[in-house]
Short mmCIF file of C-alpha atoms and ligand atoms in Angstrom, two decimals:
data_model
loop_
_atom_site.label_atom_id
_atom_site.label_comp_id
_atom_site.label_asym_id
_atom_site.label_seq_id
_atom_site.Cartn_x
_atom_site.Cartn_y
_atom_site.Cartn_z
CA UNK A 116 0.00 0.00 0.00
CA UNK A 117 1.21 3.54 -0.73
CA UNK A 118 1.93 5.82 2.24
CA UNK A 119 -1.04 8.10 1.45
CA UNK A 120 -3.43 5.15 1.39
CA UNK A 121 -1.92 3.69 4.58
CA UNK A 122 -2.53 6.99 6.35
CA UNK A 123 -6.15 7.09 5.15
CA UNK A 124 -6.73 3.51 6.30
CA UNK A 125 -5.19 4.22 9.72
CA UNK A 126 -7.45 7.26 10.18
CA UNK A 127 -10.50 5.24 9.16
CA UNK A 128 -9.67 2.27 11.41
CA UNK A 129 -8.83 4.57 14.32
CA UNK A 130 -12.39 5.92 14.23
CA UNK A 131 -13.98 2.48 13.82
CA UNK A 132 -12.00 1.04 16.75
CA UNK A 133 -12.33 4.15 18.92
CA UNK A 134 -8.55 4.21 19.22
CA UNK A 135 -5.94 6.76 20.22
CA UNK A 136 -2.39 6.57 18.87
CA UNK A 137 0.36 7.49 21.32
CA UNK A 138 3.92 7.81 20.00
CA UNK A 139 7.20 8.39 21.76
CA UNK A 140 9.49 11.23 20.64
CA UNK A 141 11.94 8.63 19.24
CA UNK A 142 9.52 7.16 16.71
CA UNK A 143 10.13 7.54 12.95
CA UNK A 144 8.71 10.82 11.49
CA UNK A 145 5.76 9.26 9.65
CA UNK A 146 4.60 7.50 12.83
CA UNK A 147 4.95 10.69 14.88
CA UNK A 148 2.91 12.51 12.24
CA UNK A 149 0.00 10.04 12.36
CA UNK A 150 -0.09 9.97 16.19
CA UNK A 151 -2.66 11.82 18.29
CA UNK A 152 -0.09 12.48 20.99
CA UNK A 153 3.71 12.52 20.72
CA UNK A 154 5.65 12.90 23.94
CA UNK A 155 8.10 11.67 26.54
CA UNK A 156 7.49 8.73 28.85
CA UNK A 157 5.77 10.82 31.52
CA UNK A 158 3.40 12.63 29.15
CA UNK A 159 2.45 9.39 27.42
CA UNK A 160 1.76 7.65 30.76
CA UNK A 161 -0.52 10.52 31.75
CA UNK A 162 -2.43 10.30 28.48
CA UNK A 163 -2.72 6.53 28.81
CA UNK A 164 -4.12 6.96 32.33
CA UNK A 165 -6.71 9.55 31.30
CA UNK A 166 -7.87 8.62 27.83
CA UNK A 167 -11.53 7.91 27.18
CA UNK A 168 -10.80 5.88 24.01
CA UNK A 169 -11.35 2.12 24.10
CA UNK A 170 -8.09 1.23 22.38
CA UNK A 171 -4.57 2.57 22.90
CA UNK A 172 -2.09 1.94 20.08
CA UNK A 173 1.30 2.48 21.68
CA UNK A 174 4.07 3.32 19.22
CA UNK A 175 7.12 2.88 21.38
CA UNK A 176 8.71 -0.05 23.17
CA UNK A 177 7.20 -2.83 25.26
CA UNK A 178 7.58 -1.32 28.75
CA UNK A 179 5.70 1.79 27.62
CA UNK A 180 2.72 -0.16 26.31
CA UNK A 181 2.82 -2.28 29.46
CA UNK A 182 2.73 0.87 31.63
CA UNK A 183 -0.32 2.01 29.65
CA UNK A 184 -2.03 -1.31 30.40
CA UNK A 185 -1.12 -1.07 34.10
CA UNK A 186 -2.71 2.38 34.23
CA UNK A 187 -5.70 1.59 31.99
CA UNK A 188 -6.67 -2.05 32.53
CA UNK A 189 -10.08 -1.68 30.88
CA UNK A 190 -8.58 -0.51 27.60
CA UNK A 191 -7.19 -2.70 24.88
CA UNK A 192 -3.51 -1.74 24.62
CA UNK A 193 -1.72 -2.64 21.39
CA UNK A 194 2.00 -2.63 20.62
CA UNK A 195 2.29 -2.55 16.80
CA UNK A 196 5.84 -3.98 16.67
CA UNK A 197 5.75 -7.12 18.81
CA UNK A 198 9.51 -7.36 19.30
CA UNK A 199 10.14 -3.69 20.16
CA UNK A 200 11.77 -4.08 23.57
CA UNK A 201 14.15 -2.01 25.66
CA UNK A 202 17.50 -3.69 26.41
CA UNK A 203 17.88 -1.54 29.53
CA UNK A 204 14.57 -2.81 30.93
CA UNK A 205 15.91 -6.35 30.56
CA UNK A 206 18.95 -5.55 32.71
CA UNK A 207 16.90 -5.93 35.90
CA UNK A 208 14.67 -8.83 36.94
CA UNK A 209 12.29 -9.08 39.88
CA UNK A 210 14.39 -11.91 41.40
CA UNK A 211 17.62 -9.92 41.30
CA UNK A 212 15.88 -6.84 42.65
CA UNK A 213 14.52 -8.90 45.57
CA UNK A 214 18.09 -10.02 46.33
CA UNK A 215 19.23 -6.39 46.33
CA UNK A 216 16.36 -5.42 48.65
CA UNK A 217 17.37 -8.19 51.07
CA UNK A 218 20.92 -6.77 51.09
CA UNK A 219 19.68 -3.23 51.87
CA UNK A 220 16.57 -3.70 54.04
CA UNK A 221 16.40 0.00 54.99
CA UNK A 222 16.41 1.22 51.39
CA UNK A 223 13.43 2.41 49.36
CA UNK A 224 13.34 1.26 45.73
CA UNK A 225 12.92 3.81 42.95
CA UNK A 226 12.31 2.19 39.63
CA UNK A 227 12.80 3.95 36.30
CA UNK A 228 9.76 3.29 34.07
CA UNK A 229 12.12 1.52 31.66
CA UNK A 230 11.43 -1.76 33.48
CA UNK A 231 8.97 -4.66 33.38
CA UNK A 232 5.70 -4.79 35.34
CA UNK A 233 7.23 -7.52 37.58
CA UNK A 234 10.10 -5.21 38.49
CA UNK A 235 7.79 -2.25 39.07
CA UNK A 236 5.75 -4.48 41.39
CA UNK A 237 8.87 -4.86 43.60
CA UNK A 238 9.50 -1.10 43.81
CA UNK A 239 8.18 1.59 46.14
CA UNK A 240 7.75 4.23 43.46
CA UNK A 241 8.43 4.70 39.74
CA UNK A 242 10.05 7.65 38.00
CA UNK A 243 10.78 8.89 34.50
CA UNK A 244 13.73 11.01 33.43
CA UNK A 245 11.63 14.16 33.81
CA UNK A 246 10.61 13.59 37.43
CA UNK A 247 13.40 11.39 38.86
CA UNK A 248 14.86 14.15 41.06
CA UNK A 249 11.42 15.12 42.40
CA UNK A 250 10.56 11.47 43.09
CA UNK A 251 13.79 10.80 45.00
CA UNK A 252 13.37 14.04 46.98
CA UNK A 253 9.89 12.92 48.01
CA UNK A 254 11.21 9.80 49.76
CA UNK A 255 11.88 9.81 53.51
CA UNK A 256 14.37 6.91 53.54
CA UNK A 257 18.03 7.95 53.53
CA UNK A 258 19.04 4.96 51.41
CA UNK A 259 17.61 4.43 47.93
CA UNK A 260 18.08 1.63 45.45
CA UNK A 261 17.80 3.20 42.01
CA UNK A 262 17.17 0.74 39.15
CA UNK A 263 17.92 0.02 36.39
CA UNK A 264 19.67 3.08 34.86
CA UNK A 265 22.95 3.86 36.62
CA UNK A 266 23.43 7.03 34.53
CA UNK A 267 20.07 8.57 35.39
CA UNK A 268 20.71 7.39 38.97
CA UNK A 269 24.07 9.16 39.17
CA UNK A 270 22.50 12.32 37.70
CA UNK A 271 19.91 12.21 40.51
CA UNK A 272 22.60 11.51 43.13
CA UNK A 273 24.40 14.73 42.15
CA UNK A 274 21.19 16.74 42.62
CA UNK A 275 19.91 15.13 45.82
CA UNK A 276 22.81 15.36 48.25
CA UNK A 277 21.20 14.06 51.45
CA UNK A 278 20.51 10.51 50.16
CA UNK A 279 22.68 7.49 49.66
CA UNK A 280 21.81 6.21 46.18
CA UNK A 281 22.66 2.60 45.48
CA UNK A 282 22.96 2.29 41.72
CA UNK A 283 21.79 -0.71 39.74
CA UNK A 284 24.30 -1.37 36.95
CA UNK A 285 21.92 -1.01 33.99
CA UNK A 286 22.30 1.42 31.10
CA UNK A 287 20.84 2.43 27.73
CA UNK A 288 22.85 0.83 24.93
CA UNK A 289 21.97 3.74 22.64
CA UNK A 290 23.08 6.63 24.89
CA UNK A 291 26.15 4.65 25.99
CA UNK A 292 27.53 4.94 22.44
CA UNK A 293 28.28 8.66 22.86
CA UNK A 294 32.03 9.10 23.36
CA UNK A 295 33.84 12.01 25.04
CA UNK A 296 35.97 12.46 21.91
CA UNK A 297 32.84 12.93 19.79
CA UNK A 298 31.64 15.66 22.15
CA UNK A 299 35.01 17.43 22.02
CA UNK A 300 35.11 17.28 18.22
CA UNK A 301 31.61 18.60 17.72
CA UNK A 302 32.28 21.40 20.23
CA UNK A 303 35.30 22.43 18.16
CA UNK A 304 33.18 22.44 15.00
CA UNK A 305 30.37 24.50 16.58
CA UNK A 306 31.96 26.50 19.42
CA UNK A 307 28.86 28.65 20.02
CA UNK A 308 26.40 25.76 20.08
CA UNK A 309 24.61 24.51 23.20
CA UNK A 310 24.59 20.80 24.01
CA UNK A 311 21.24 19.44 25.21
CA UNK A 312 21.51 15.84 26.37
CA UNK A 313 19.56 13.07 28.05
CA UNK A 314 20.57 11.88 31.54
CA UNK A 315 20.78 8.34 30.12
CA UNK A 316 24.17 9.49 28.73
CA UNK A 317 27.20 8.50 30.82
CA UNK A 318 28.35 10.91 33.58
CA UNK A 319 31.39 12.11 31.57
CA UNK A 320 29.03 13.14 28.76
CA UNK A 321 26.54 14.67 31.18
CA UNK A 322 29.38 16.82 32.56
CA UNK A 323 30.05 18.27 29.10
CA UNK A 324 26.40 19.12 28.36
CA UNK A 325 24.81 22.54 28.87
CA UNK A 326 21.39 21.08 29.68
CA UNK A 327 20.14 17.67 30.81
CA UNK A 328 16.53 16.55 30.58
CA UNK A 329 13.96 14.13 29.23
CA UNK A 330 13.18 14.12 25.52
CA UNK A 331 10.32 16.62 25.92
CA UNK A 332 12.40 18.81 28.22
CA UNK A 333 15.13 18.89 25.54
CA UNK A 334 12.51 19.87 22.92
CA UNK A 335 11.22 22.65 25.21
CA UNK A 336 14.72 23.94 25.97
CA UNK A 337 15.62 24.01 22.25
CA UNK A 338 12.50 26.10 21.62
CA UNK A 339 13.35 28.59 24.37
CA UNK A 340 17.09 29.21 24.06
CA UNK A 341 18.34 31.93 21.68
CA UNK A 342 21.22 29.87 20.18
CA UNK A 343 20.83 28.97 16.50
CA UNK A 344 23.19 25.96 16.63
CA UNK A 345 22.08 23.18 18.95
CA UNK A 346 23.73 19.80 19.54
CA UNK A 347 21.38 17.01 20.57
CA UNK A 348 22.53 14.23 22.89
CA UNK A 349 19.63 11.86 22.67
CA UNK A 350 18.03 9.48 20.16
CA UNK A 351 17.75 10.98 16.67
CA UNK A 352 13.92 10.67 16.53
CA UNK A 353 13.62 13.99 18.40
CA UNK A 354 15.20 15.79 15.43
CA UNK A 355 11.91 15.50 13.54
CA UNK A 356 9.92 17.71 15.90
CA UNK A 357 12.92 19.95 16.65
CA UNK A 358 13.35 20.80 12.97
CA UNK A 359 9.61 21.18 12.43
CA UNK A 360 9.22 23.56 15.37
CA UNK A 361 12.43 25.53 14.80
CA UNK A 362 13.02 25.98 11.05
CA UNK A 363 15.50 28.81 11.72
CA UNK A 364 17.79 26.70 13.96
CA UNK A 365 20.41 24.08 13.10
CA UNK A 366 20.39 20.78 14.95
CA UNK A 367 23.32 18.35 15.05
CA UNK A 368 23.32 14.88 16.57
CA UNK A 369 26.05 14.42 19.21
CA UNK A 370 26.92 10.96 17.87
CA UNK A 371 25.87 8.90 14.83
CA UNK A 372 25.35 6.05 17.32
CA UNK A 373 22.27 7.73 18.78
CA UNK A 374 19.77 5.50 17.02
CA UNK A 375 17.67 3.04 19.02
CA UNK A 376 16.90 0.06 16.78
CA UNK A 377 13.92 -0.90 18.94
CA UNK A 378 12.30 2.51 18.64
CA UNK A 379 12.68 2.27 14.86
CA UNK A 380 10.84 -1.05 14.57
CA UNK A 381 7.38 0.54 14.32
CA UNK A 382 6.53 1.47 10.74
CA UNK A 383 3.31 2.98 9.39
CA UNK A 384 2.38 -0.45 8.08
CA UNK A 385 2.68 -1.91 11.60
CA UNK A 386 0.32 0.77 12.92
CA UNK A 387 -2.16 -0.09 10.17
CA UNK A 388 -1.90 -3.85 10.84
CA UNK A 389 -2.16 -3.25 14.55
CA UNK A 390 -5.52 -1.49 14.13
CA UNK A 391 -6.73 -3.91 11.46
CA UNK A 392 -5.96 -7.12 13.38
CA UNK A 393 -5.98 -5.65 16.91
CA UNK A 394 -2.37 -6.79 17.43
CA UNK A 395 -0.29 -7.17 19.57
CA UNK A 396 -2.36 -6.97 22.70
CA UNK A 397 -0.66 -6.42 26.06
CA UNK A 398 -1.95 -8.66 28.85
CA UNK A 399 -0.87 -8.76 32.49
CA UNK A 400 -1.24 -10.87 35.58
CA UNK A 401 -3.73 -8.95 37.75
CA UNK A 402 -1.76 -9.35 40.99
CA UNK A 403 1.40 -7.97 39.35
CA UNK A 404 -0.60 -5.21 37.67
CA UNK A 405 -2.08 -4.01 40.95
CA UNK A 406 1.31 -3.93 42.68
CA UNK A 407 2.91 -2.13 39.71
CA UNK A 408 -0.02 0.30 39.58
CA UNK A 409 0.70 1.51 43.13
CA UNK A 410 4.21 2.56 42.11
CA UNK A 411 3.03 4.37 38.98
CA UNK A 412 0.14 6.05 40.81
CA UNK A 413 2.53 7.30 43.50
CA UNK A 414 4.71 8.80 40.79
CA UNK A 415 1.78 10.46 39.02
CA UNK A 416 0.57 11.96 42.34
CA UNK A 417 3.76 13.98 42.68
CA UNK A 418 4.40 14.96 39.06
P1 13P B 54 11.91 10.08 27.96
O1 13P B 54 11.14 10.39 26.73
O2 13P B 54 11.01 9.99 29.13
O3 13P B 54 13.02 11.06 28.15
O4 13P B 54 12.53 8.62 27.78
C1 13P B 54 13.71 8.35 27.12
C2 13P B 54 13.87 6.92 26.75
O5 13P B 54 14.94 6.44 26.54
C3 13P B 54 12.72 6.08 26.57
O6 13P B 54 13.13 4.82 26.24
FE1 SF4 B 55 15.74 1.51 25.82
FE2 SF4 B 55 17.65 3.30 25.29
FE3 SF4 B 55 16.07 2.47 23.33
FE4 SF4 B 55 15.10 4.06 25.27
S1 SF4 B 55 16.66 4.59 23.77
S2 SF4 B 55 14.14 2.21 24.43
S3 SF4 B 55 16.27 3.33 27.05
S4 SF4 B 55 17.51 1.21 24.52
#
């Protein structure tokens, strides 16, 4: 099918199914353009929790669609690309987290949303990259296990001085590809440019950035700063909206490695097939869902 026809079919099926299409900022341009909402993990969770539509088509990776199902159990939640997972989310399991909790019985567990429902069910509260500092500050315990992203965790540890943060050793394979040398080179090429980066980058990269934030916070910052040359230290999908919103600015990717293969798995055709065949539906064990829901609800209460 031609792209134009695919788009028409998606719009038609969306109405018939009473569906909403949510897409993460890292999705390919044509998927972002067909979506009802494009945003960061926090914004998409909020939309998933509050939508009145019967069906949620989640263009992102598995943990995001799963979070939507945790928050909206009565909706049918579809992940168009069945094998779109997040390698970071797989770096922590519920069993290993339980072992860590046994080792630090006084610690509260803060779980980055990039994790499975089973892992969330073992946590005290969830966070995203846009509210991690606020979430950690809201906790009374002095000791905190932060899982699974050690880079976001160390970013939080620098901001919240009165806590002992025990870092899980997980990381994003995409943001890990950025090398200090690449940052130095691009800074030489564009000496007046600002570097806006994601806290999933390693601490040495974070230290060289002018601004750190979630994907939507980066997009907002790029809109507001006066600089014409902006270097982006997160997955290349954000360039689509950045260039659309700021035609008079120049955006450069910090590293050619900033492409997440999993985020690129969803094509327009997958969105069409998802609505046509109602695939691939997310299902959850109710006991796990309820435990995971508590941690997401707590997060949404404070952000
Ligand atoms: P945010 O959009 O919340 O910044 O998430 C980044 C990410 O890596 C999602 O997988
Ligand atoms: Fe996971 Fe990183 Fe891809 Fe996000 S960008 S889905 S954290 S691998």
